[in-house]
Coordinates of C-alpha atoms in Angstrom, one line a residue:
M1 CA 65.5 52.0 95.8
T2 CA 66.1 48.7 97.3
S3 CA 63.5 45.7 97.1
T4 CA 63.2 46.1 100.8
T5 CA 62.2 49.6 100.9
I6 CA 59.6 48.8 98.5
E7 CA 58.2 46.1 100.5
H8 CA 58.3 47.8 103.9
A9 CA 56.1 51.0 101.9
V10 CA 53.5 48.4 100.4
H11 CA 53.3 46.4 103.8
R12 CA 52.7 49.8 105.5
V13 CA 49.9 50.5 103.2
I14 CA 48.2 47.1 103.8
S15 CA 48.2 47.4 107.6
N16 CA 46.7 50.9 107.1
M17 CA 44.1 49.3 104.8
R18 CA 43.5 46.9 107.6
A19 CA 43.2 49.2 110.0
N20 CA 40.8 51.5 108.7
L21 CA 38.5 49.1 106.5
G22 CA 35.7 51.2 107.2
Q23 CA 37.2 54.6 106.3
D24 CA 37.0 56.1 102.8
L25 CA 40.8 55.7 101.6
T26 CA 41.6 57.1 98.5
I27 CA 44.8 56.4 96.3
D28 CA 46.2 59.7 97.4
D29 CA 45.7 58.6 100.8
M30 CA 47.6 55.1 100.5
A31 CA 50.3 57.0 98.4
R32 CA 51.1 59.2 101.3
T33 CA 51.3 56.3 103.7
A34 CA 53.6 54.8 101.3
M35 CA 55.7 58.1 100.7
F36 CA 55.3 58.0 97.1
S37 CA 54.0 59.7 94.2
K38 CA 50.4 58.3 93.5
F39 CA 51.6 57.3 89.9
H40 CA 54.9 55.3 91.3
F41 CA 52.9 54.0 94.2
T42 CA 50.2 52.3 92.1
R43 CA 52.9 50.7 89.8
I44 CA 55.0 49.1 93.1
F45 CA 52.1 48.5 94.7
R46 CA 50.6 46.1 91.7
D47 CA 54.7 45.0 91.5
V48 CA 54.4 43.5 94.7
T49 CA 50.8 42.1 95.3
G50 CA 50.1 41.2 91.6
T51 CA 46.7 43.5 91.8
S52 CA 46.3 47.5 92.2
P53 CA 45.6 49.0 95.6
G54 CA 42.0 49.7 94.8
R55 CA 41.0 46.0 94.3
F56 CA 43.4 45.0 97.4
L57 CA 41.5 47.3 99.8
S58 CA 38.0 45.7 98.3
A59 CA 39.1 42.4 98.8
L60 CA 40.4 42.9 102.4
R61 CA 37.1 44.3 103.1
I62 CA 35.0 41.1 101.9
Q63 CA 37.2 39.1 103.7
E64 CA 36.6 41.1 106.6
A65 CA 32.8 40.8 106.0
K66 CA 33.3 36.5 105.7
R67 CA 34.9 36.8 109.1
L68 CA 32.3 38.8 110.8
L69 CA 29.7 36.8 109.0
I70 CA 30.9 33.3 110.8
D71 CA 32.3 34.8 114.0
T72 CA 29.6 37.5 114.9
E73 CA 25.8 37.9 114.9
F74 CA 25.8 41.2 113.5
S75 CA 23.0 42.2 110.8
V76 CA 24.5 42.5 107.2
A77 CA 23.4 46.0 107.2
D78 CA 25.7 46.4 110.1
I79 CA 28.7 44.6 108.4
S80 CA 28.1 46.6 105.2
S81 CA 28.9 49.5 107.3
L82 CA 32.0 48.3 109.3
V83 CA 33.5 47.5 106.3
G84 CA 33.1 50.6 104.4
Y85 CA 30.0 50.2 102.7
S86 CA 27.4 52.9 102.3
S87 CA 24.9 50.9 100.4
V88 CA 23.6 47.3 101.9
G89 CA 22.9 46.6 98.2
T90 CA 26.2 47.4 97.1
F91 CA 27.9 45.7 99.4
S92 CA 25.8 42.4 98.9
S93 CA 26.2 42.8 95.2
R94 CA 29.9 42.8 95.6
F95 CA 30.0 40.1 98.2
K96 CA 28.4 37.7 95.9
S97 CA 30.4 38.6 93.1
C98 CA 33.5 38.1 94.9
V99 CA 32.6 35.2 97.0
G100 CA 30.3 33.3 94.7
V101 CA 27.1 33.3 97.4
S102 CA 25.2 36.1 98.9
P103 CA 26.3 36.9 102.5
S104 CA 23.0 35.5 104.0
V105 CA 23.8 32.2 102.3
Y106 CA 27.3 32.4 103.4
R107 CA 26.4 32.8 107.0
E108 CA 23.8 29.9 106.5
L109 CA 26.2 27.6 105.0
E110 CA 28.9 28.4 107.9
G111 CA 31.3 29.7 105.6
F112 CA 31.0 27.1 102.8
T113 CA 29.3 26.8 99.6
T114 CA 27.4 24.0 97.9
G115 CA 29.6 24.6 94.5
I116 CA 32.4 26.5 93.3
G117 CA 32.2 25.9 89.6
P118 CA 31.0 28.5 86.9
E119 CA 27.2 29.4 87.3
P120 CA 24.7 28.3 84.6
S121 CA 23.6 31.8 83.8
S122 CA 27.1 32.9 83.4
E123 CA 28.0 30.2 81.0
P124 CA 26.9 32.2 77.7
S125 CA 29.4 34.9 78.7
V126 CA 32.2 32.5 78.4
P127 CA 33.6 31.7 75.0
S128 CA 33.2 28.1 74.1
S129 CA 36.2 26.4 73.1
G130 CA 34.4 23.8 71.2
P131 CA 32.9 20.4 71.5
S132 CA 36.2 19.2 72.0
G133 CA 37.4 21.8 74.2
T134 CA 40.9 22.7 75.7
T135 CA 42.4 20.6 78.3
L136 CA 44.9 21.9 80.6
R137 CA 47.0 19.8 82.9
G138 CA 49.1 20.5 85.6
H139 CA 50.7 19.7 89.3
V140 CA 50.5 21.1 92.4
T141 CA 53.7 20.5 95.0
L142 CA 53.5 21.3 98.4
P143 CA 56.9 22.2 100.1
E144 CA 58.3 19.5 102.9
G145 CA 57.0 20.5 106.4
R146 CA 53.8 22.4 105.1
P147 CA 50.7 20.7 106.3
A148 CA 48.9 18.7 103.7
G149 CA 45.5 19.4 102.9
Y150 CA 42.4 19.7 100.0
C151 CA 43.6 21.9 97.2
Y152 CA 41.5 24.0 95.2
V153 CA 42.5 24.9 91.6
G154 CA 40.9 27.2 89.4
I155 CA 41.3 29.3 86.4
F156 CA 40.6 33.2 87.0
P157 CA 41.0 36.7 84.6
T158 CA 43.1 38.0 87.6
Q159 CA 45.9 37.2 89.8
V160 CA 42.8 37.5 92.9
P161 CA 41.3 34.4 93.6
Q162 CA 37.6 35.7 93.9
G163 CA 34.0 34.9 92.6
R164 CA 33.1 31.5 90.7
P165 CA 36.3 30.3 88.7
V166 CA 35.8 29.9 84.9
R167 CA 37.1 26.4 85.5
C168 CA 38.0 24.3 88.6
T169 CA 38.7 21.2 90.5
V170 CA 39.3 19.7 94.0
L171 CA 42.3 17.5 94.6
E172 CA 42.6 15.4 97.8
G173 CA 45.8 16.8 98.4
P174 CA 48.8 17.9 96.1
G175 CA 49.3 16.0 92.7
A176 CA 48.2 16.0 89.4
F177 CA 45.1 18.2 88.0
E178 CA 43.2 18.2 84.7
L179 CA 41.1 21.1 84.0
R180 CA 38.5 20.2 81.1
D181 CA 36.8 22.4 78.3
V182 CA 39.2 25.5 79.4
P183 CA 37.8 28.4 77.0
A184 CA 40.1 30.3 74.5
G185 CA 41.8 33.5 76.7
S186 CA 44.2 34.7 79.1
W187 CA 44.0 33.2 82.7
Y188 CA 45.6 32.7 85.7
V189 CA 45.6 29.0 87.2
L190 CA 45.6 29.8 90.9
A191 CA 45.9 27.0 93.7
H192 CA 45.0 27.3 97.4
S193 CA 45.2 24.5 99.9
V194 CA 44.3 24.3 104.1
A195 CA 45.5 21.7 106.2
Y196 CA 42.9 19.2 106.6
G197 CA 40.2 20.0 109.5
Q198 CA 41.2 24.1 109.1
E199 CA 38.9 24.6 105.8
H200 CA 36.6 26.7 107.8
L201 CA 39.2 29.6 108.3
V202 CA 38.7 32.8 106.4
S203 CA 42.2 33.0 104.3
G204 CA 44.3 35.9 105.3
I205 CA 43.6 36.2 109.2
S206 CA 46.5 36.6 111.6
R207 CA 49.0 34.0 111.3
N208 CA 46.8 31.4 109.4
G209 CA 49.8 31.1 107.0
E210 CA 50.6 28.5 108.9
V211 CA 48.1 26.1 107.9
V212 CA 47.0 28.0 104.5
S213 CA 49.3 27.3 101.1
V214 CA 48.9 29.3 98.0
G215 CA 50.2 29.3 94.5
R216 CA 49.7 30.8 91.3
Y217 CA 50.9 30.4 87.7
G218 CA 50.5 32.6 84.6
P219 CA 48.8 34.3 82.7
V220 CA 48.3 31.3 80.3
T221 CA 47.3 32.0 76.8
V222 CA 44.9 29.3 75.7
Q223 CA 43.8 28.8 71.9
A224 CA 41.2 26.7 70.8
D225 CA 43.9 24.6 68.3
T226 CA 46.7 24.5 70.6
L227 CA 47.6 22.3 73.0
P228 CA 48.8 24.5 76.4
L229 CA 51.7 23.3 78.4
P230 CA 51.8 21.5 81.5
V231 CA 51.1 24.0 84.4
G232 CA 53.5 23.5 87.6
I233 CA 52.6 25.2 90.5
A234 CA 54.4 25.3 94.1
L235 CA 52.6 26.3 96.9
R236 CA 54.0 28.1 99.6
P237 CA 52.7 29.9 103.0
L238 CA 50.2 32.4 102.6
G239 CA 52.2 35.9 102.8
A240 CA 51.3 39.4 103.7
F241 CA 51.3 40.6 100.2
D242 CA 49.1 37.9 99.2
P243 CA 45.3 39.2 98.2
P244 CA 43.0 37.1 99.9
V245 CA 41.2 34.1 98.8
L246 CA 37.6 35.3 98.7
M247 CA 35.8 32.5 96.8
A248 CA 33.5 30.5 99.1
L249 CA 34.8 27.0 99.3
L250 CA 33.7 23.5 99.4
D251 CA 32.9 21.8 102.8
L252 CA 34.2 18.5 101.6
R253 CA 33.7 16.9 105.1
R254 CA 30.3 17.8 105.1
T255 CA 30.1 16.5 101.1
A256 CA 31.8 13.2 102.0
A257 CA 29.5 12.4 104.9
L258 CA 26.6 12.8 102.7
Q259 CA 27.7 10.6 100.3
T260 CA 28.8 8.0 102.9
A261 CA 24.8 8.2 104.1
V262 CA 23.5 8.0 100.7
G263 CA 25.8 5.0 99.7

């Protein structure tokens, strides 16, 4: 079996997911679309996308909900139904877990957030690395010809950039970064860059690979008594097999304007 055959099968399943976000799609349904056994399909899907079929489908649903919240006047209840949730409460809880803010706040802030760091209430659940902490350093590069923009770099437990990162930073553009007080554990370092002036785009929508770049590194094992090696992340165009970037991003233009006004 060639890699092209496998990628075509996975692409077929993802296209079917996008076309049927409001339907109850099971692993059996997806495996039939891919024309593989359920066990084999789950393995190849994870190999190609970095995550499971169920998580990818859930990410696409939340991604579409983000778009509908900004581009339409549908109620949160209507949107939850359109993206396959039978319970508004379940949808709202899942949305906040993935995006970092509730659906109503996301709409109110026009697709942005006021902060992308870990919530204070969640900090006790994150193992402490001690008073001195562990610092993870690295460098983000952008291929020649790709549009430059702000770079969001964060540490996540999985390869899907969703929810509030364990640690994060925002760069003015590609370059060196430093993440301090990283707790012990196994993490993925995920980077996401959007061309200047296009920060409002919901990552993953049609053709926005032209202005959205992504990159990842990991897993990285962090130990309290060991200095991790520097991380190198090469950004590339957002592709069809990349899980959507679900976390809400800072509106850096608005933040800069407020800082200027205060100054």
